[in-house]
């Protein structure tokens, strides 16, 4: 275990804070005359949601939806399982889905279809991160915090084996790397 290793920080907490302030401005402008309902995707979006909604000056409602995509620790296989549905009425409401990362598009593609069944007036997508990869499902985010190449990231809601979500920054993990302080894969 290499305790001296430093995380490879891609986006610092300061960068995230500044970017979120700009995003809130854009979203507030677009939803000026609308009744905004934010649906946040568990668990990866929790820190993002908390910091984002704190910036809004107008009333809004939020709720959570829990979905998991089966796979190993770094890749999703695309089998979506809903673990918790929404418990808020979104009929005729303007819904903004807040998620941590848009990768293959399977999760958000499935979610958009699912939420549309409740009869909302509109459904838009806001992600903290967008991977620059070919989508398996054609879904576009309306608001994007940062774009990044096809690398594995953790922190600020995103996990490595269900840990490290609490970190205030987003760090990159190389193919055979583990986060600093974690037992290496050979140990
Ligand atoms: P899809 O492929 O459905 O992926 O667009 C969305 C979900 O996959 C997870 N994901 C990641 N999680 N680091 C993570 O910790 C990553 O680099 C990463 N890429 C995808 C995440 O749960 C996301 O909501």
PDB file of C-alpha atoms and ligand atoms in Angstrom:
ATOM      1  CA  UNK A   1       0.000   0.000   0.000  1.00  0.00           C
ATOM      2  CA  UNK A   2       1.475   3.336  -1.068  1.00  0.00           C
ATOM      3  CA  UNK A   3       0.397   5.885   1.511  1.00  0.00           C
ATOM      4  CA  UNK A   4       2.418   8.728  -0.060  1.00  0.00           C
ATOM      5  CA  UNK A   5       0.701   8.546  -3.414  1.00  0.00           C
ATOM      6  CA  UNK A   6      -1.371  11.605  -4.260  1.00  0.00           C
ATOM      7  CA  UNK A   7      -4.740  11.480  -6.022  1.00  0.00           C
ATOM      8  CA  UNK A   8      -4.721  12.553  -9.656  1.00  0.00           C
ATOM      9  CA  UNK A   9      -7.212  15.405  -9.264  1.00  0.00           C
ATOM     10  CA  UNK A  10      -9.044  16.323 -12.473  1.00  0.00           C
ATOM     11  CA  UNK A  11     -11.479  18.824 -10.976  1.00  0.00           C
ATOM     12  CA  UNK A  12     -10.803  20.491  -7.634  1.00  0.00           C
ATOM     13  CA  UNK A  13     -13.527  21.517  -5.199  1.00  0.00           C
ATOM     14  CA  UNK A  14     -12.871  25.146  -6.181  1.00  0.00           C
ATOM     15  CA  UNK A  15     -13.336  24.362  -9.892  1.00  0.00           C
ATOM     16  CA  UNK A  16     -16.528  22.450  -9.127  1.00  0.00           C
ATOM     17  CA  UNK A  17     -17.870  25.314  -6.999  1.00  0.00           C
ATOM     18  CA  UNK A  18     -17.225  27.874  -9.729  1.00  0.00           C
ATOM     19  CA  UNK A  19     -18.711  25.711 -12.472  1.00  0.00           C
ATOM     20  CA  UNK A  20     -21.851  24.998 -10.448  1.00  0.00           C
ATOM     21  CA  UNK A  21     -22.455  28.715  -9.897  1.00  0.00           C
ATOM     22  CA  UNK A  22     -22.478  29.240 -13.683  1.00  0.00           C
ATOM     23  CA  UNK A  23     -24.745  26.235 -14.256  1.00  0.00           C
ATOM     24  CA  UNK A  24     -27.268  27.456 -11.666  1.00  0.00           C
ATOM     25  CA  UNK A  25     -27.425  30.794 -13.486  1.00  0.00           C
ATOM     26  CA  UNK A  26     -28.166  29.078 -16.819  1.00  0.00           C
ATOM     27  CA  UNK A  27     -30.779  26.737 -15.342  1.00  0.00           C
ATOM     28  CA  UNK A  28     -32.549  29.494 -13.400  1.00  0.00           C
ATOM     29  CA  UNK A  29     -32.782  31.587 -16.538  1.00  0.00           C
ATOM     30  CA  UNK A  30     -34.274  28.698 -18.557  1.00  0.00           C
ATOM     31  CA  UNK A  31     -36.793  27.784 -15.838  1.00  0.00           C
ATOM     32  CA  UNK A  32     -37.776  31.378 -14.990  1.00  0.00           C
ATOM     33  CA  UNK A  33     -41.512  30.872 -15.533  1.00  0.00           C
ATOM     34  CA  UNK A  34     -41.666  27.172 -14.772  1.00  0.00           C
ATOM     35  CA  UNK A  35     -42.328  24.943 -11.800  1.00  0.00           C
ATOM     36  CA  UNK A  36     -39.082  23.068 -11.491  1.00  0.00           C
ATOM     37  CA  UNK A  37     -38.903  19.569 -10.045  1.00  0.00           C
ATOM     38  CA  UNK A  38     -35.427  18.108  -9.718  1.00  0.00           C
ATOM     39  CA  UNK A  39     -35.090  14.317  -9.774  1.00  0.00           C
ATOM     40  CA  UNK A  40     -31.656  13.233  -8.561  1.00  0.00           C
ATOM     41  CA  UNK A  41     -30.238   9.806  -9.335  1.00  0.00           C
ATOM     42  CA  UNK A  42     -28.920   7.872  -6.326  1.00  0.00           C
ATOM     43  CA  UNK A  43     -26.254   7.621  -5.172  1.00  0.00           C
ATOM     44  CA  UNK A  44     -23.734   9.334  -7.393  1.00  0.00           C
ATOM     45  CA  UNK A  45     -25.530  12.678  -7.695  1.00  0.00           C
ATOM     46  CA  UNK A  46     -26.004  13.381  -3.995  1.00  0.00           C
ATOM     47  CA  UNK A  47     -23.115  15.826  -3.464  1.00  0.00           C
ATOM     48  CA  UNK A  48     -23.773  17.464  -6.834  1.00  0.00           C
ATOM     49  CA  UNK A  49     -27.479  17.898  -6.044  1.00  0.00           C
ATOM     50  CA  UNK A  50     -26.808  19.357  -2.598  1.00  0.00           C
ATOM     51  CA  UNK A  51     -24.362  21.947  -3.914  1.00  0.00           C
ATOM     52  CA  UNK A  52     -26.406  22.755  -7.017  1.00  0.00           C
ATOM     53  CA  UNK A  53     -29.797  23.391  -5.379  1.00  0.00           C
ATOM     54  CA  UNK A  54     -28.254  25.600  -2.710  1.00  0.00           C
ATOM     55  CA  UNK A  55     -27.535  28.122  -5.444  1.00  0.00           C
ATOM     56  CA  UNK A  56     -31.160  28.506  -6.579  1.00  0.00           C
ATOM     57  CA  UNK A  57     -33.054  31.604  -5.534  1.00  0.00           C
ATOM     58  CA  UNK A  58     -36.527  30.412  -6.611  1.00  0.00           C
ATOM     59  CA  UNK A  59     -38.578  27.628  -4.998  1.00  0.00           C
ATOM     60  CA  UNK A  60     -38.125  24.135  -6.355  1.00  0.00           C
ATOM     61  CA  UNK A  61     -38.916  20.590  -5.289  1.00  0.00           C
ATOM     62  CA  UNK A  62     -36.592  17.635  -5.419  1.00  0.00           C
ATOM     63  CA  UNK A  63     -36.883  13.881  -5.100  1.00  0.00           C
ATOM     64  CA  UNK A  64     -34.665  10.873  -5.670  1.00  0.00           C
ATOM     65  CA  UNK A  65     -34.764   7.869  -7.937  1.00  0.00           C
ATOM     66  CA  UNK A  66     -32.538   4.863  -7.280  1.00  0.00           C
ATOM     67  CA  UNK A  67     -31.195   2.879 -10.193  1.00  0.00           C
ATOM     68  CA  UNK A  68     -28.250   0.583 -10.541  1.00  0.00           C
ATOM     69  CA  UNK A  69     -26.590  -0.745 -13.629  1.00  0.00           C
ATOM     70  CA  UNK A  70     -25.126  -4.172 -13.155  1.00  0.00           C
ATOM     71  CA  UNK A  71     -21.467  -4.677 -13.968  1.00  0.00           C
ATOM     72  CA  UNK A  72     -18.093  -4.962 -12.362  1.00  0.00           C
ATOM     73  CA  UNK A  73     -16.498  -2.121 -10.410  1.00  0.00           C
ATOM     74  CA  UNK A  74     -15.616   0.003 -13.429  1.00  0.00           C
ATOM     75  CA  UNK A  75     -18.004  -0.802 -16.249  1.00  0.00           C
ATOM     76  CA  UNK A  76     -21.752  -0.940 -16.569  1.00  0.00           C
ATOM     77  CA  UNK A  77     -23.307  -3.872 -18.404  1.00  0.00           C
ATOM     78  CA  UNK A  78     -26.401  -1.892 -19.141  1.00  0.00           C
ATOM     79  CA  UNK A  79     -28.953  -3.929 -17.249  1.00  0.00           C
ATOM     80  CA  UNK A  80     -30.852  -1.250 -15.386  1.00  0.00           C
ATOM     81  CA  UNK A  81     -32.551  -2.128 -12.133  1.00  0.00           C
ATOM     82  CA  UNK A  82     -34.773   0.377 -10.338  1.00  0.00           C
ATOM     83  CA  UNK A  83     -34.230   0.296  -6.595  1.00  0.00           C
ATOM     84  CA  UNK A  84     -36.377   3.286  -5.646  1.00  0.00           C
ATOM     85  CA  UNK A  85     -38.996   5.059  -7.721  1.00  0.00           C
ATOM     86  CA  UNK A  86     -40.010   8.723  -7.367  1.00  0.00           C
ATOM     87  CA  UNK A  87     -42.629   9.533  -4.753  1.00  0.00           C
ATOM     88  CA  UNK A  88     -43.454  13.030  -5.962  1.00  0.00           C
ATOM     89  CA  UNK A  89     -46.107  13.995  -8.546  1.00  0.00           C
ATOM     90  CA  UNK A  90     -44.422  15.197 -11.735  1.00  0.00           C
ATOM     91  CA  UNK A  91     -47.525  15.363 -13.971  1.00  0.00           C
ATOM     92  CA  UNK A  92     -47.426  18.635 -15.955  1.00  0.00           C
ATOM     93  CA  UNK A  93     -44.223  19.645 -14.167  1.00  0.00           C
ATOM     94  CA  UNK A  94     -40.904  20.644 -15.706  1.00  0.00           C
ATOM     95  CA  UNK A  95     -38.472  17.964 -14.600  1.00  0.00           C
ATOM     96  CA  UNK A  96     -34.710  18.293 -14.436  1.00  0.00           C
ATOM     97  CA  UNK A  97     -32.894  14.983 -13.953  1.00  0.00           C
ATOM     98  CA  UNK A  98     -29.627  15.459 -12.079  1.00  0.00           C
ATOM     99  CA  UNK A  99     -27.010  12.733 -12.418  1.00  0.00           C
ATOM    100  CA  UNK A 100     -23.303  12.323 -11.790  1.00  0.00           C
ATOM    101  CA  UNK A 101     -22.071  11.195 -15.192  1.00  0.00           C
ATOM    102  CA  UNK A 102     -23.275  10.479 -18.716  1.00  0.00           C
ATOM    103  CA  UNK A 103     -21.308   7.574 -20.139  1.00  0.00           C
ATOM    104  CA  UNK A 104     -22.965   4.995 -22.420  1.00  0.00           C
ATOM    105  CA  UNK A 105     -26.318   6.764 -22.020  1.00  0.00           C
ATOM    106  CA  UNK A 106     -28.089   3.599 -20.886  1.00  0.00           C
ATOM    107  CA  UNK A 107     -29.041   4.883 -17.431  1.00  0.00           C
ATOM    108  CA  UNK A 108     -30.286   8.302 -18.508  1.00  0.00           C
ATOM    109  CA  UNK A 109     -31.959   6.918 -21.635  1.00  0.00           C
ATOM    110  CA  UNK A 110     -33.890   4.456 -19.496  1.00  0.00           C
ATOM    111  CA  UNK A 111     -34.688   7.134 -16.918  1.00  0.00           C
ATOM    112  CA  UNK A 112     -36.037   9.603 -19.451  1.00  0.00           C
ATOM    113  CA  UNK A 113     -38.407   6.951 -20.836  1.00  0.00           C
ATOM    114  CA  UNK A 114     -39.454   5.972 -17.318  1.00  0.00           C
ATOM    115  CA  UNK A 115     -40.171   9.542 -16.158  1.00  0.00           C
ATOM    116  CA  UNK A 116     -42.059  10.390 -19.350  1.00  0.00           C
ATOM    117  CA  UNK A 117     -44.641   7.752 -18.350  1.00  0.00           C
ATOM    118  CA  UNK A 118     -45.750  10.036 -15.478  1.00  0.00           C
ATOM    119  CA  UNK A 119     -46.820  12.786 -17.912  1.00  0.00           C
ATOM    120  CA  UNK A 120     -44.400  15.627 -17.098  1.00  0.00           C
ATOM    121  CA  UNK A 121     -44.500  18.793 -19.221  1.00  0.00           C
ATOM    122  CA  UNK A 122     -40.784  18.459 -19.983  1.00  0.00           C
ATOM    123  CA  UNK A 123     -37.780  16.363 -18.984  1.00  0.00           C
ATOM    124  CA  UNK A 124     -34.276  17.786 -19.272  1.00  0.00           C
ATOM    125  CA  UNK A 125     -30.972  16.341 -18.127  1.00  0.00           C
ATOM    126  CA  UNK A 126     -28.222  17.941 -16.063  1.00  0.00           C
ATOM    127  CA  UNK A 127     -24.991  16.020 -15.467  1.00  0.00           C
ATOM    128  CA  UNK A 128     -21.862  16.959 -13.608  1.00  0.00           C
ATOM    129  CA  UNK A 129     -19.680  14.995 -16.034  1.00  0.00           C
ATOM    130  CA  UNK A 130     -20.021  13.871 -19.605  1.00  0.00           C
ATOM    131  CA  UNK A 131     -17.654  11.297 -21.080  1.00  0.00           C
ATOM    132  CA  UNK A 132     -16.609  11.980 -24.673  1.00  0.00           C
ATOM    133  CA  UNK A 133     -17.474   8.504 -25.927  1.00  0.00           C
ATOM    134  CA  UNK A 134     -19.901   7.076 -28.467  1.00  0.00           C
ATOM    135  CA  UNK A 135     -23.208   6.593 -26.680  1.00  0.00           C
ATOM    136  CA  UNK A 136     -24.859   3.165 -26.787  1.00  0.00           C
ATOM    137  CA  UNK A 137     -28.182   4.938 -26.245  1.00  0.00           C
ATOM    138  CA  UNK A 138     -28.651   8.269 -27.986  1.00  0.00           C
ATOM    139  CA  UNK A 139     -29.265  10.660 -25.110  1.00  0.00           C
ATOM    140  CA  UNK A 140     -28.050  14.235 -24.728  1.00  0.00           C
ATOM    141  CA  UNK A 141     -27.525  16.254 -21.585  1.00  0.00           C
ATOM    142  CA  UNK A 142     -28.946  19.787 -21.598  1.00  0.00           C
ATOM    143  CA  UNK A 143     -26.543  21.011 -18.908  1.00  0.00           C
ATOM    144  CA  UNK A 144     -23.013  19.648 -18.478  1.00  0.00           C
ATOM    145  CA  UNK A 145     -20.521  20.523 -15.756  1.00  0.00           C
ATOM    146  CA  UNK A 146     -17.365  19.155 -17.328  1.00  0.00           C
ATOM    147  CA  UNK A 147     -16.515  16.936 -20.302  1.00  0.00           C
ATOM    148  CA  UNK A 148     -13.786  14.361 -19.991  1.00  0.00           C
ATOM    149  CA  UNK A 149     -12.234  11.571 -22.072  1.00  0.00           C
ATOM    150  CA  UNK A 150     -13.006   7.918 -21.438  1.00  0.00           C
ATOM    151  CA  UNK A 151     -11.248   7.566 -18.080  1.00  0.00           C
ATOM    152  CA  UNK A 152     -12.486   6.203 -14.771  1.00  0.00           C
ATOM    153  CA  UNK A 153     -13.141   8.874 -12.158  1.00  0.00           C
ATOM    154  CA  UNK A 154     -14.089   8.836  -8.488  1.00  0.00           C
ATOM    155  CA  UNK A 155     -14.922  11.308  -5.741  1.00  0.00           C
ATOM    156  CA  UNK A 156     -17.611  13.985  -5.317  1.00  0.00           C
ATOM    157  CA  UNK A 157     -20.376  11.372  -5.402  1.00  0.00           C
ATOM    158  CA  UNK A 158     -18.664   8.891  -7.692  1.00  0.00           C
ATOM    159  CA  UNK A 159     -17.405   5.707  -6.115  1.00  0.00           C
ATOM    160  CA  UNK A 160     -14.607   3.231  -6.375  1.00  0.00           C
ATOM    161  CA  UNK A 161     -16.096  -0.025  -5.052  1.00  0.00           C
ATOM    162  CA  UNK A 162     -18.751   1.971  -3.197  1.00  0.00           C
ATOM    163  CA  UNK A 163     -16.217   4.135  -1.340  1.00  0.00           C
ATOM    164  CA  UNK A 164     -14.698   7.608  -1.830  1.00  0.00           C
ATOM    165  CA  UNK A 165     -18.006   9.272  -2.713  1.00  0.00           C
ATOM    166  CA  UNK A 166     -17.371  11.783   0.069  1.00  0.00           C
ATOM    167  CA  UNK A 167     -14.268  13.334  -1.488  1.00  0.00           C
ATOM    168  CA  UNK A 168     -14.690  17.049  -2.328  1.00  0.00           C
ATOM    169  CA  UNK A 169     -12.832  16.665  -5.646  1.00  0.00           C
ATOM    170  CA  UNK A 170     -12.976  14.395  -8.717  1.00  0.00           C
ATOM    171  CA  UNK A 171      -9.907  12.260  -9.347  1.00  0.00           C
ATOM    172  CA  UNK A 172      -8.859  10.003 -12.195  1.00  0.00           C
ATOM    173  CA  UNK A 173      -7.865   6.375 -11.777  1.00  0.00           C
ATOM    174  CA  UNK A 174      -5.526   4.659 -14.248  1.00  0.00           C
ATOM    175  CA  UNK A 175      -6.373   1.214 -15.593  1.00  0.00           C
ATOM    176  CA  UNK A 176      -4.520  -0.828 -12.977  1.00  0.00           C
ATOM    177  CA  UNK A 177      -4.534   1.788 -10.255  1.00  0.00           C
ATOM    178  CA  UNK A 178      -6.429   2.003  -6.995  1.00  0.00           C
ATOM    179  CA  UNK A 179      -7.034   5.198  -4.980  1.00  0.00           C
ATOM    180  CA  UNK A 180      -4.152   6.255  -2.669  1.00  0.00           C
ATOM    181  CA  UNK A 181      -4.452   4.460   0.662  1.00  0.00           C
ATOM    182  CA  UNK A 182      -6.382   1.570  -0.892  1.00  0.00           C
ATOM    183  CA  UNK A 183      -4.745  -1.879  -1.023  1.00  0.00           C
ATOM    184  CA  UNK A 184      -3.185  -2.361  -4.443  1.00  0.00           C
ATOM    185  CA  UNK A 185      -4.807  -4.945  -6.748  1.00  0.00           C
ATOM    186  CA  UNK A 186      -1.928  -7.421  -6.205  1.00  0.00           C
ATOM    187  CA  UNK A 187      -2.024  -7.248  -2.385  1.00  0.00           C
TER     188      UNK A 187
HETATM  189  P1  LIG B   1     -24.169   4.998 -18.333  1.00  0.00           P
HETATM  190  O1  LIG B   1     -23.168   4.103 -19.022  1.00  0.00           O
HETATM  191  O2  LIG B   1     -25.467   4.318 -18.048  1.00  0.00           O
HETATM  192  O3  LIG B   1     -23.436   5.249 -16.986  1.00  0.00           O
HETATM  193  O4  LIG B   1     -24.306   6.343 -19.043  1.00  0.00           O
HETATM  194  C1  LIG B   1     -23.976   5.940 -15.986  1.00  0.00           C
HETATM  195  C2  LIG B   1     -23.525   5.388 -14.656  1.00  0.00           C
HETATM  196  O5  LIG B   1     -22.333   4.589 -14.717  1.00  0.00           O
HETATM  197  C3  LIG B   1     -21.488   4.908 -13.642  1.00  0.00           C
HETATM  198  N1  LIG B   1     -20.194   5.409 -14.158  1.00  0.00           N
HETATM  199  C4  LIG B   1     -19.123   5.715 -13.411  1.00  0.00           C
HETATM  200  N2  LIG B   1     -18.948   5.662 -12.077  1.00  0.00           N
HETATM  201  N3  LIG B   1     -16.736   6.449 -12.350  1.00  0.00           N
HETATM  202  C5  LIG B   1     -17.740   6.040 -11.556  1.00  0.00           C
HETATM  203  O6  LIG B   1     -17.578   6.007 -10.335  1.00  0.00           O
HETATM  204  C6  LIG B   1     -16.822   6.517 -13.693  1.00  0.00           C
HETATM  205  O7  LIG B   1     -15.876   6.903 -14.379  1.00  0.00           O
HETATM  206  C7  LIG B   1     -18.100   6.121 -14.248  1.00  0.00           C
HETATM  207  N4  LIG B   1     -18.575   6.073 -15.520  1.00  0.00           N
HETATM  208  C8  LIG B   1     -19.855   5.621 -15.419  1.00  0.00           C
HETATM  209  C9  LIG B   1     -22.216   5.982 -12.853  1.00  0.00           C
HETATM  210  O8  LIG B   1     -22.901   5.375 -11.786  1.00  0.00           O
HETATM  211  C10 LIG B   1     -23.214   6.563 -13.801  1.00  0.00           C
HETATM  212  O9  LIG B   1     -24.367   7.111 -13.189  1.00  0.00           O
END
